[in-house]
Coordinates of C-alpha atoms and ligand atoms in Angstrom, one line a residue:
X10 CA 15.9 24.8 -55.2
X11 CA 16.6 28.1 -56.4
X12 CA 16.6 29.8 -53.3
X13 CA 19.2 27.4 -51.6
X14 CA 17.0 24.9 -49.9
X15 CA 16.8 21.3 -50.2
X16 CA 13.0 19.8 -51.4
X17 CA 12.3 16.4 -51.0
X18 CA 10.7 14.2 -54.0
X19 CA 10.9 10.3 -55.0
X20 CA 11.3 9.8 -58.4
X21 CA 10.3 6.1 -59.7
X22 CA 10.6 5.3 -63.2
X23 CA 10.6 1.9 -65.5
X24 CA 11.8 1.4 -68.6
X25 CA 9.9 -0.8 -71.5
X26 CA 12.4 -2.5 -73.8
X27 CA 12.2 -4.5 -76.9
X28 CA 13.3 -7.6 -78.3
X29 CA 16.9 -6.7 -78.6
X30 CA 16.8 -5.5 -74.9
X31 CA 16.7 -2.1 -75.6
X32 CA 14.9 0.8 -73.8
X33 CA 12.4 2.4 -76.6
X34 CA 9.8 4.4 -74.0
X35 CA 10.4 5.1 -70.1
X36 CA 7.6 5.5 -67.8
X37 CA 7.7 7.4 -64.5
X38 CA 6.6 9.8 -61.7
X39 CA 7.9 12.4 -59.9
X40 CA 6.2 13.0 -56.3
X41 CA 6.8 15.3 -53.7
X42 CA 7.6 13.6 -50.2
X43 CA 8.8 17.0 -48.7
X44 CA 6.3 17.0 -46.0
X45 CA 6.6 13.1 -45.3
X46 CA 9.9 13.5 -44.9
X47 CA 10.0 16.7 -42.7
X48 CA 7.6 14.7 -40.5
X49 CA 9.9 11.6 -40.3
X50 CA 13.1 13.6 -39.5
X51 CA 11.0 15.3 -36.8
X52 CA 10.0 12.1 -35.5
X53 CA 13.7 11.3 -35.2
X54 CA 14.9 14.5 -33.6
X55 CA 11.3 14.0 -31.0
X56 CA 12.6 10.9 -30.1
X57 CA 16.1 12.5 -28.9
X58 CA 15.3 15.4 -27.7
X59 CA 13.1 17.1 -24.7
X60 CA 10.0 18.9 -26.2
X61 CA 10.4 21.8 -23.5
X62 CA 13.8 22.6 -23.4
X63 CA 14.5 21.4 -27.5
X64 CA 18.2 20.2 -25.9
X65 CA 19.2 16.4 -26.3
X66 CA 17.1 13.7 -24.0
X67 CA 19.1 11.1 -21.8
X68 CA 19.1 8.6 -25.0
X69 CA 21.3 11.0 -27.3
X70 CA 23.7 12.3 -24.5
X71 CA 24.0 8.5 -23.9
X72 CA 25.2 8.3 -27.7
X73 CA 27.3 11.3 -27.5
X74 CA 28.8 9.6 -24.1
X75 CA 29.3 6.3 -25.9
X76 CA 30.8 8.6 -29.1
X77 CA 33.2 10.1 -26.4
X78 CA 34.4 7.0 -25.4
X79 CA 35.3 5.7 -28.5
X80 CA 37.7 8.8 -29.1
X81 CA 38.9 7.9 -26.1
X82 CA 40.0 4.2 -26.9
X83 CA 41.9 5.8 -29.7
X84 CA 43.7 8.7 -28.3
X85 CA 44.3 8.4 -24.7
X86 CA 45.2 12.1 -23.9
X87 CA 41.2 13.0 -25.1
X88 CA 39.9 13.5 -21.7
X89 CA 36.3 14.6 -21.1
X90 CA 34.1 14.8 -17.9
X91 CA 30.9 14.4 -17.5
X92 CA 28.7 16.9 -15.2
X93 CA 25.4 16.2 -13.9
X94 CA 23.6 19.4 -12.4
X95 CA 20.3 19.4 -10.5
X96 CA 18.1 22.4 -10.0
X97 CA 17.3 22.3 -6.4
X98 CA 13.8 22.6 -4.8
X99 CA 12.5 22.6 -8.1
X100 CA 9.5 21.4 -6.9
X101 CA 8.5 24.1 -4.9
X102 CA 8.6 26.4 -7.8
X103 CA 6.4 24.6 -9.7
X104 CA 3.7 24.0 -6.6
X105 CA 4.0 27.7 -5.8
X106 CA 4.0 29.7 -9.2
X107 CA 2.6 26.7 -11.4
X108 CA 3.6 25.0 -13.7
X109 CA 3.8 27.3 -16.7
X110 CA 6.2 29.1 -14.6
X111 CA 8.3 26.1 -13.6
X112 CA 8.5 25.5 -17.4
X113 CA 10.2 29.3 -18.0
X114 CA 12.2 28.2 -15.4
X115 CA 13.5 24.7 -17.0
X116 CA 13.8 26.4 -20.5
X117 CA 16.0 29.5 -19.0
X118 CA 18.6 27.0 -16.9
X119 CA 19.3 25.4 -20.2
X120 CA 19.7 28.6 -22.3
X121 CA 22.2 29.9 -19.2
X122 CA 24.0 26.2 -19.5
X123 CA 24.1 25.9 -23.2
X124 CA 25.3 29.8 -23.3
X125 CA 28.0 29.0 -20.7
X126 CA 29.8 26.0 -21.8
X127 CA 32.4 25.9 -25.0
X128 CA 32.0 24.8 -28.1
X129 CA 31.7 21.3 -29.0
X130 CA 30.3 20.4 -25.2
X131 CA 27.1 18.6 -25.4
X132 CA 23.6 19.9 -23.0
X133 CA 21.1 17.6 -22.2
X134 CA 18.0 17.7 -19.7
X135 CA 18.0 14.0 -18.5
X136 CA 15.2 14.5 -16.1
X137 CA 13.3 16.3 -14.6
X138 CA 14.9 18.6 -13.1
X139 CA 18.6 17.2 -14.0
X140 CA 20.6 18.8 -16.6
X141 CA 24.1 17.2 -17.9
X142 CA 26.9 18.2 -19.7
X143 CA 29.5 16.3 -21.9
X144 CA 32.9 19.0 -21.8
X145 CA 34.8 17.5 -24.7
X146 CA 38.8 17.7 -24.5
X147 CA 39.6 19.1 -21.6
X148 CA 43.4 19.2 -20.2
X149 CA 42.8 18.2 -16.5
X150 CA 40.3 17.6 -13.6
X151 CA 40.8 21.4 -13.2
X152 CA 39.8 22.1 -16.0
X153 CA 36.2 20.0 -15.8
X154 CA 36.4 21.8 -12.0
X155 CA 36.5 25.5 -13.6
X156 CA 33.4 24.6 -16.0
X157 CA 31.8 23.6 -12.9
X158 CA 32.1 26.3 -11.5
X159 CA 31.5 28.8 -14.3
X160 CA 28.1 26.8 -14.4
X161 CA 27.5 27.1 -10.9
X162 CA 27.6 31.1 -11.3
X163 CA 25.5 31.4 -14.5
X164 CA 23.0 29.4 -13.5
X165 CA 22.3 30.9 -10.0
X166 CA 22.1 34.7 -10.8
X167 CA 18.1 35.6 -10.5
X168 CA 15.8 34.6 -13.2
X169 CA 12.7 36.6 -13.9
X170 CA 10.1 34.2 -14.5
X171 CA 6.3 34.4 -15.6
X172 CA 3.9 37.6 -16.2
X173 CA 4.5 39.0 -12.7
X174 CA 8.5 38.7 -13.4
X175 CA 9.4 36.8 -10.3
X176 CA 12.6 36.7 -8.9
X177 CA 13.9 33.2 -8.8
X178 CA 17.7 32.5 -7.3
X179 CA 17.9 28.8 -8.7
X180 CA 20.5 26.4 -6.7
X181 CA 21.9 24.2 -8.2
X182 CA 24.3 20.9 -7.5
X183 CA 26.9 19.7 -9.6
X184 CA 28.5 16.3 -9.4
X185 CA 31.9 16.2 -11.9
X186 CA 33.1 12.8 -13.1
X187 CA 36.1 12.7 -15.4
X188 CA 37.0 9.7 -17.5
X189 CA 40.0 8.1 -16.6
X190 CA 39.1 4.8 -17.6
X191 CA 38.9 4.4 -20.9
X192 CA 36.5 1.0 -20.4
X193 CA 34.5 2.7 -18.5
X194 CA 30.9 2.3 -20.3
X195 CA 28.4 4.9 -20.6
X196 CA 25.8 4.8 -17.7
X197 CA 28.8 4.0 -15.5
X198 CA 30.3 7.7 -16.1
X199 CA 26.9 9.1 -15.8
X200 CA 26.5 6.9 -12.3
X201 CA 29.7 8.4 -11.4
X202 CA 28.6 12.0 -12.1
X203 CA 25.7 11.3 -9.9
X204 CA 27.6 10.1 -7.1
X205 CA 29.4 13.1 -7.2
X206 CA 25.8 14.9 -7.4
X207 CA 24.9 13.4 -4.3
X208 CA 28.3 13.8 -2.2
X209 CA 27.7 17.9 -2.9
X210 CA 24.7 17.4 -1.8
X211 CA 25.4 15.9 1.7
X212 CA 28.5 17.9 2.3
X213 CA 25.6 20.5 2.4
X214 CA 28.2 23.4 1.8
X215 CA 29.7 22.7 -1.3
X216 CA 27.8 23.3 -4.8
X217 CA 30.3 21.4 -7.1
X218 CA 31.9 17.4 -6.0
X219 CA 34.0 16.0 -8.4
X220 CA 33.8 12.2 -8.5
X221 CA 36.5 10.1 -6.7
X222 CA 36.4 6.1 -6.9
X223 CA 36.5 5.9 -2.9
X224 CA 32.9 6.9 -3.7
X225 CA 31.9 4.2 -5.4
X226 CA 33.3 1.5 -3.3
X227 CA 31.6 3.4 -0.5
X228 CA 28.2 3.2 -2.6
X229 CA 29.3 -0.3 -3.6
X230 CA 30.2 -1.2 0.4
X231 CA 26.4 0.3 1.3
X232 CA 24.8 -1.6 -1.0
X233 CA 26.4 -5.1 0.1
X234 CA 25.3 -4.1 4.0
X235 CA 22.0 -3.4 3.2
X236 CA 21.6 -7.1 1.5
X237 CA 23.6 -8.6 4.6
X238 CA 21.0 -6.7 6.9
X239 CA 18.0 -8.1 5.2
X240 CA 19.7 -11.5 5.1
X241 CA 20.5 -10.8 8.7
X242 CA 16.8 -9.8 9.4
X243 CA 15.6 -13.7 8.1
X244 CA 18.3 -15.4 10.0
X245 CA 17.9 -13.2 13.3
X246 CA 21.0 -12.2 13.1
X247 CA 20.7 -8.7 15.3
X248 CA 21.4 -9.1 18.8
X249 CA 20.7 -6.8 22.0
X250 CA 22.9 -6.2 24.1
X251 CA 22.3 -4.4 27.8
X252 CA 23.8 -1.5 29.2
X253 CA 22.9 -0.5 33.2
X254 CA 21.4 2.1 34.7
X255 CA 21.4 2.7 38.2
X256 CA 20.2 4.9 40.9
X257 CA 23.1 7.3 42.0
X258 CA 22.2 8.0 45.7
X259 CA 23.0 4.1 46.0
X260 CA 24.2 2.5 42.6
X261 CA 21.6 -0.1 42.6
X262 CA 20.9 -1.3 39.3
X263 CA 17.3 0.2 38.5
X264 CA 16.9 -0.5 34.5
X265 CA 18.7 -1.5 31.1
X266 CA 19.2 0.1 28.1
X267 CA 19.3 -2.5 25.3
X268 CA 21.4 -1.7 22.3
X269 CA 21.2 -3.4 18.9
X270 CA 24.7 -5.3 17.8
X271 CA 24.7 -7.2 14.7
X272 CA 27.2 -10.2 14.2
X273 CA 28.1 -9.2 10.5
X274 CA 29.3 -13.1 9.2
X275 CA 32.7 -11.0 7.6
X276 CA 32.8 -8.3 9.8
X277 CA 32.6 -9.1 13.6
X278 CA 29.9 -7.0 15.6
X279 CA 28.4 -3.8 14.2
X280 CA 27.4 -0.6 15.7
X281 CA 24.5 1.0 15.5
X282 CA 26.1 3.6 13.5
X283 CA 26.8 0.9 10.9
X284 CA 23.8 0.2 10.1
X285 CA 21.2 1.9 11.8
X286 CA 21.7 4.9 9.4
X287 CA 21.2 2.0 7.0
X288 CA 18.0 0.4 8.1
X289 CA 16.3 3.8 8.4
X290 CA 17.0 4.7 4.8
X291 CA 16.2 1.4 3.3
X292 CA 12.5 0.5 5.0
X293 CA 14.6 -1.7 7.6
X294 CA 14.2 0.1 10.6
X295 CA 10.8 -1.6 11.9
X296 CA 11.8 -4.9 11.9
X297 CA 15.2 -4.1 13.1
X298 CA 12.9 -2.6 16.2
X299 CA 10.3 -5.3 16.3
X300 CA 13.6 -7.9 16.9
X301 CA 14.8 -5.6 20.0
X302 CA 11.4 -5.3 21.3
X303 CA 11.1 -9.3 21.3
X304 CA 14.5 -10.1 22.5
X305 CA 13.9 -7.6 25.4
X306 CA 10.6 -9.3 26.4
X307 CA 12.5 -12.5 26.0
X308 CA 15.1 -12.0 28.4
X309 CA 12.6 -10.3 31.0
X310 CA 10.4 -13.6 30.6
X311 CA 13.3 -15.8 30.8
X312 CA 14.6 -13.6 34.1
X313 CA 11.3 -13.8 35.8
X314 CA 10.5 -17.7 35.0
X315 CA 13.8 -18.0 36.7
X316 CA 13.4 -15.8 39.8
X317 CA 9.3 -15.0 40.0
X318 CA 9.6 -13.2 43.4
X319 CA 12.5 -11.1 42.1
X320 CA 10.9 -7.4 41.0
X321 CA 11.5 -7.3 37.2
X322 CA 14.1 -4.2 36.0
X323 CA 12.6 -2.8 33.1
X324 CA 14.5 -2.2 29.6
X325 CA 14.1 1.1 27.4
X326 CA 14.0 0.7 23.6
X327 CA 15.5 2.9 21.4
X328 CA 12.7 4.1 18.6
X329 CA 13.9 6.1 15.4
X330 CA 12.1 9.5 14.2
X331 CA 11.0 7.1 11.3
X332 CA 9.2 4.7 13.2
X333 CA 7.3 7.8 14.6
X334 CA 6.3 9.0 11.8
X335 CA 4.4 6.4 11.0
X336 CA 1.8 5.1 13.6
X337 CA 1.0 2.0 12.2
X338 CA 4.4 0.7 12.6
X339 CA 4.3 2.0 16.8
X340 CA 1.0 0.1 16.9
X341 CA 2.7 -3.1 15.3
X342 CA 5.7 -2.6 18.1
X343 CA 3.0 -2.2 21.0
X344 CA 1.1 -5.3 19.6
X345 CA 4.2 -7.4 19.5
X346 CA 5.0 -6.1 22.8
X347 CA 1.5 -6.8 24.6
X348 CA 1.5 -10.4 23.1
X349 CA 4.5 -11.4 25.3
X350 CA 2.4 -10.7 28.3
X351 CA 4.5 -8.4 30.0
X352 CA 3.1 -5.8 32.0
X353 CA 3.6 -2.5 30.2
X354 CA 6.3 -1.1 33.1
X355 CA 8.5 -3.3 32.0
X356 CA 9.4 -1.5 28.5
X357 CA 10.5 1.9 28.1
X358 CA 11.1 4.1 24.7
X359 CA 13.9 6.1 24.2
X360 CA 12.9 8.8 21.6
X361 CA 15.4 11.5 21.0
X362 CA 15.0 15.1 22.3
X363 CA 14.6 16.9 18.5
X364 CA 11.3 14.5 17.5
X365 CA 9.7 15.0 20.7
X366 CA 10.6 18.9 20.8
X367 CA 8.6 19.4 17.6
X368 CA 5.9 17.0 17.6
X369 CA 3.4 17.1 15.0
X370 CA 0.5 15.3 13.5
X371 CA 1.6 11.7 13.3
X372 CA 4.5 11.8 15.3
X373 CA 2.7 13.0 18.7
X374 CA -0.5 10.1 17.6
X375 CA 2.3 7.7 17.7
X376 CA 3.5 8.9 21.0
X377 CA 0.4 9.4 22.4
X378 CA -0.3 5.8 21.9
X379 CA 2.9 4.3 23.3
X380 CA 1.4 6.5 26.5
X381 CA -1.9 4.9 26.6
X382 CA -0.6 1.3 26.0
X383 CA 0.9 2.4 29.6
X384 CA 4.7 3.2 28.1
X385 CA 7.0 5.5 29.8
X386 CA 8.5 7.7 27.6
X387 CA 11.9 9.1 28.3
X388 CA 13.7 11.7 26.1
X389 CA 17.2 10.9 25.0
X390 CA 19.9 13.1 24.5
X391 CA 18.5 15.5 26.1
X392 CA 20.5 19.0 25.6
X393 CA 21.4 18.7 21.9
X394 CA 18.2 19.7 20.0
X395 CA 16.6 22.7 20.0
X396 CA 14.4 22.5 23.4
X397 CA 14.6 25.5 25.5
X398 CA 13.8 24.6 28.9
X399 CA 11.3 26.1 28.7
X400 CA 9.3 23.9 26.6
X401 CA 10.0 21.0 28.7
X402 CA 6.6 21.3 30.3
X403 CA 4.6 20.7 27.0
X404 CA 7.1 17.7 26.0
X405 CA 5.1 14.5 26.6
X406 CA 7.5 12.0 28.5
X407 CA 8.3 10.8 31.9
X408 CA 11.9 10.8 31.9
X409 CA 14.8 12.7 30.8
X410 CA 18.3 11.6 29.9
X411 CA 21.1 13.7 29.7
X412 CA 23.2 13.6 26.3
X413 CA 26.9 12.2 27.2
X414 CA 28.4 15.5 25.3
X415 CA 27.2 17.7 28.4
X416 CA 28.3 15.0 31.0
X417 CA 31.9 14.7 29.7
X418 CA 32.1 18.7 30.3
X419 CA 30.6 18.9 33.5
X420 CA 33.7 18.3 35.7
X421 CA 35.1 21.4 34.2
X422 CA 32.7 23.9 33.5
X423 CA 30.3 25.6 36.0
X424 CA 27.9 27.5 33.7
X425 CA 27.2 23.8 32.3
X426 CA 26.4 22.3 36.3
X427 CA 24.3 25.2 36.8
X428 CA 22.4 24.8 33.8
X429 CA 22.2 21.0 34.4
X430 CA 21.1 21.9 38.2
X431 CA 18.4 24.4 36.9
X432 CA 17.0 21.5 34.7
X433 CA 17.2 18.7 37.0
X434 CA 15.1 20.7 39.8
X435 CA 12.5 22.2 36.6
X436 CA 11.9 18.2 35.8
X437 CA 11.5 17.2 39.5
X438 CA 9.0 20.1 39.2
X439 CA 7.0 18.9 36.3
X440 CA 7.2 15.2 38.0
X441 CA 10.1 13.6 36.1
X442 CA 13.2 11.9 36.4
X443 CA 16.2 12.4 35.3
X444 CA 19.2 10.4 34.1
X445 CA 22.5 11.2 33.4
X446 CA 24.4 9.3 30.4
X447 CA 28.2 8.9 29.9
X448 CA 29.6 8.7 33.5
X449 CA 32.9 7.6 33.3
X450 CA 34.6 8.5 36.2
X451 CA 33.8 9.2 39.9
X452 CA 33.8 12.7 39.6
X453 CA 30.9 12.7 37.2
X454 CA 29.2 10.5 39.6
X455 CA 29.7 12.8 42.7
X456 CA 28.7 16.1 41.1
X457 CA 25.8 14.7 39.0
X458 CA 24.5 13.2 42.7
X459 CA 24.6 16.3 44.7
X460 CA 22.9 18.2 41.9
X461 CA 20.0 16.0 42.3
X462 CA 20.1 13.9 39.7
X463 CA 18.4 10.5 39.8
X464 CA 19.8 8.2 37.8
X465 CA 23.1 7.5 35.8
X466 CA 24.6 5.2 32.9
X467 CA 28.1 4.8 31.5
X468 CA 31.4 3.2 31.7
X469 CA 31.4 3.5 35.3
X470 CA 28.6 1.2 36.1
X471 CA 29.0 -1.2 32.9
X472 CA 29.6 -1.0 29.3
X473 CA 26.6 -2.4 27.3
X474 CA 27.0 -6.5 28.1
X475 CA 25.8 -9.6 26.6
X476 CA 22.3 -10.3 28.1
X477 CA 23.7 -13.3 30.3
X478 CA 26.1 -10.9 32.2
X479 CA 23.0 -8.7 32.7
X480 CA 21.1 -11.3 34.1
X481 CA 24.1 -12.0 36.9
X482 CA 24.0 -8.1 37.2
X483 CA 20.2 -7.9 38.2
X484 CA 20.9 -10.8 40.6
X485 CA 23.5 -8.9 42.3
X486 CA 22.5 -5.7 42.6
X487 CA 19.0 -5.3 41.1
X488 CA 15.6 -4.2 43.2
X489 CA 14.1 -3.4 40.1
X490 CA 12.3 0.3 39.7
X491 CA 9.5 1.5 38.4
X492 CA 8.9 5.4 38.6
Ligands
LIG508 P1 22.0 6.3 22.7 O1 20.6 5.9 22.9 O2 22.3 7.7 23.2 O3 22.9 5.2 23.4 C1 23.9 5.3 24.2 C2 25.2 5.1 23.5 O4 26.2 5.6 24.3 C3 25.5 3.6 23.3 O5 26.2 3.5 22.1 C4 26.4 3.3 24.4 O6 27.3 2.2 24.2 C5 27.2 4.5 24.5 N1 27.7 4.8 25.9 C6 27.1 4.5 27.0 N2 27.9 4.8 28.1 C7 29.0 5.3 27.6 C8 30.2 5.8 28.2 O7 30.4 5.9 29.4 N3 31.2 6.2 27.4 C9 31.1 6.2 26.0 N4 32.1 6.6 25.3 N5 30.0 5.7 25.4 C10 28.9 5.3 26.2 P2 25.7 2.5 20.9 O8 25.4 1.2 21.5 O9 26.8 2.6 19.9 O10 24.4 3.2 20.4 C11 24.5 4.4 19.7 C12 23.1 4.9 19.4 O11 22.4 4.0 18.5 C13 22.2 5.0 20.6 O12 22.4 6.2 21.2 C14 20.8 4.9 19.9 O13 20.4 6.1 19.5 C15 21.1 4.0 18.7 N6 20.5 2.7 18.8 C16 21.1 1.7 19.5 N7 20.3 0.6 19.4 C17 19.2 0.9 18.7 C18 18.0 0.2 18.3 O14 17.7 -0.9 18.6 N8 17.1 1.0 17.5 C19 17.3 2.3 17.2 N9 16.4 2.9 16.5 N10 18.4 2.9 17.6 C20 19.3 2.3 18.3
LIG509 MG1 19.2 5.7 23.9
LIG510 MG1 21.6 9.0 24.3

């Protein structure tokens, strides 16, 4: 066109020819497809790129990652890295300012990113609230690091957002992943990157993780425990194992703690910081708790078939903020517990101090019912949440035990035995018991008994111990006790 830009039109013609074959009158039309056209090639540039922010969608920075890699395969000193950045508690700005606001929000992060990064790097909004970047060429990991960082800055100076001009300070997390591979494929980079992602995010401190392969062999090593623990789960593999506690005025055996071990085919026995972590995440954490429950009314059957005159020691169960928070899976536990037969003294739950200090809504329902079903309810690690004694009084549990972190100190430092005095003589008050965890030597034990403590656990009276041993142990020295 005259003035420079490019029309659109489909010109069709025929040609009528005589005998000889030659063309004597042409035919045609011109017509103008300028609008049909315009509407394809935005159909085409819709179906790559986000409406709100106009920036490439997930599908063409995949194309750009894929174009990346082919440079790659060609020249091996074109290095790139891949950044994946997520706008942190999004969410809440678009439930407290709406969603018109939330939209500014979106739109202004990927001006700030597209402003910040060089030429010839790629933006994209891949979700949500994830942004990525392809940085094109760079020398070294520092150098993908420095972008990072640069990001980092520009994106969380204050926004003002909507008619009212807000003040937003948007956080942000970056995860880094540089190519070093040059098979990698795309969505593995982009997997990387959010590794990385994820890693700043748990580190908690850090804004910006750059992505190492340790990470993916950790991710890689989770993923194969979590199919062994369901596997587990249908082949019973998860054992208990029983820990003592006895009285210390007399060191008679009065209860057990049981303690999940799982006898991993490759790996020998787990901890329950392999895997509990593990089963909680995953939707694994109820049945791993329905097992314990059953093998402990097992054993207690088994003891009291064998020796009915014998008073039964009872067993406390470990339950996991999770399982709290949900009461239908307590009700399941109690079920499965009331269907052995067992009177309800014989199980305890352990339920550690920082659920019961804050107990809300579900949580305290769940609790409450363990009560009524005639549960005890002892708090665990008592001393490393946020419980002033003060609020002991409006914690609803029957017991108390002492974290081991407080125990191991006490020999040594008086401020901690007075404390631990002041607390011991406050339960008695409020009619509760007290136990001390992590005794390991006989000065714990003396100083924990003349402060009035009840009970104690730890190295000194028995490690935790195949159920079998337990069973000689509550022959020995067991009366059973039920306060
Ligand atoms: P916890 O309830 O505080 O359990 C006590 C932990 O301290 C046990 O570790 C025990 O072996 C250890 N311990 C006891 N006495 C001593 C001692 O004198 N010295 C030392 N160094 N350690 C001692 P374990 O078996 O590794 O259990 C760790 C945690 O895992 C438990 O802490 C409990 O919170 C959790 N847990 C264990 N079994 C289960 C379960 O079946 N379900 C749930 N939800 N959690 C469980
Ligand atoms: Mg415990
Ligand atoms: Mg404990």
């Amino acid at each position: 066109m005259p003035d420079g830009q490019t029309r659109w039109a489909l010109v069709r013609g025929v040609a009528l020819r005589g005998e000889n074959g030659r063309a004597y009158r042409m035919a045609g039309s011109i017509s103008d497809i300028h609008l049909q056209k315009l509407a394809e090639e935005q159909l085409v540039h819709d179906a790559f790129h986000d409406k709100l922010t106009s920036l490439p969608n997930r599908a063409l920075f995949m194309e750009h990652l894929g174009g990346a890699l082919g440079r790659r395969a060609t020249n091996r000193r074109f290095v790139f890295a891949v950044l994946t950045i997520n706008l942190e508690r999004f969410h809440l700005v678009n439930d407290s300012f709406g969603h018109a606001a939330g939209d500014e929000l979106l739109r202004e992060v990927g001006d700030r990113i597209s402003r910040t990064v060089r030429r010839g790097d790629i933006v994209a909004r891949i979700g949500g609230d994830q942004f990525a970047v392809l940085a094109n060429d760079i020398g070294s990991e520092e150098e993908g690091l420095r972008i990072a960082e640069l990001l980092r800055e520009a994106i969380s100076a204050p926004a003002r957002i909507g008619n009212d001009a807000h003040a937003f300070f948007p956080k942000v997390h970056i995860g880094v992943a540089l190519v070093e591979d040059h098979d990698s494929k795309p969505e593995s980079l982009l997997r990387d990157s959010d590794n990385a992602l994820h890693e700043a995010k748990r580190s908690g401190d850090s804004a910006v993780a750059v992505f190492h392969a340790s990470m993916h062999s950790k991710a890689l090593r989770t993923l194969k425990l979590e199919a062994d623990l369901r596997n587990a789960m249908l082949t019973r593999g998860i054992d208990i194992h029983l820990q003592p506690i006895v009285s210390l005025a007399d060191q008679r055996l009065s209860s057990f703690e049981a303690l999940a071990r799982w006898v991993h085919p490759e790996l020998g026995i787990l901890l329950p910081e392999d895997f509990i972590p593990i089963a909680e995440t995953r939707g694994l954490i109820q049945q791993v708790s329905l097992r314990t429950v059953q093998q402990a009314c097992k054993v207690l059957k088994k003891w009291r078939e064998a020796q009915p005159e014998r008073p039964l020691v009872p067993i406390s169960i470990n339950l996991s903020a999770v399982q709290l928070a949900n009461p239908a899976l307590v009700h399941a536990l109690i079920e499965r517990a009331q269907d052995t037969g067992l009177p309800p003294d014989c199980l305890r739950f352990e339920i550690t101090e920082s659920v019961l200090a804050d107990l809300t809504g579900s949580a305290q329902q769940s609790v409450d019912e363990l009560r009524n079903a005639g549960f005890q309810i002892m708090i665990d690690d008592f001393g490393t949440g946020y419980s002033a004694l003060s609020y002991l009084h409006s914690i609803p549990c029957d017991l108390i035990k002492f974290d081991g972190a407080f125990i191991r100190r006490i020999a040594d430092d008086e401020r901690l035995r007075t404390i631990v005095q002041h607390s011991i003589e406050l339960a008695h008050d409020l009619g509760m018991k007290v136990i001390a965890e992590w005794i390991e030597d006989e000065r714990q034990l003396v100083i924990l008994r003349d402060l009035g403590c009840d009970y104690g656990q730890g190295y000194l009276f028995g490690k935790p111990m195949q159920t079998g041993q337990a069973h000689e142990m509550w022959l020995a020295r067991g009366e059973g006790d039920r306060d």
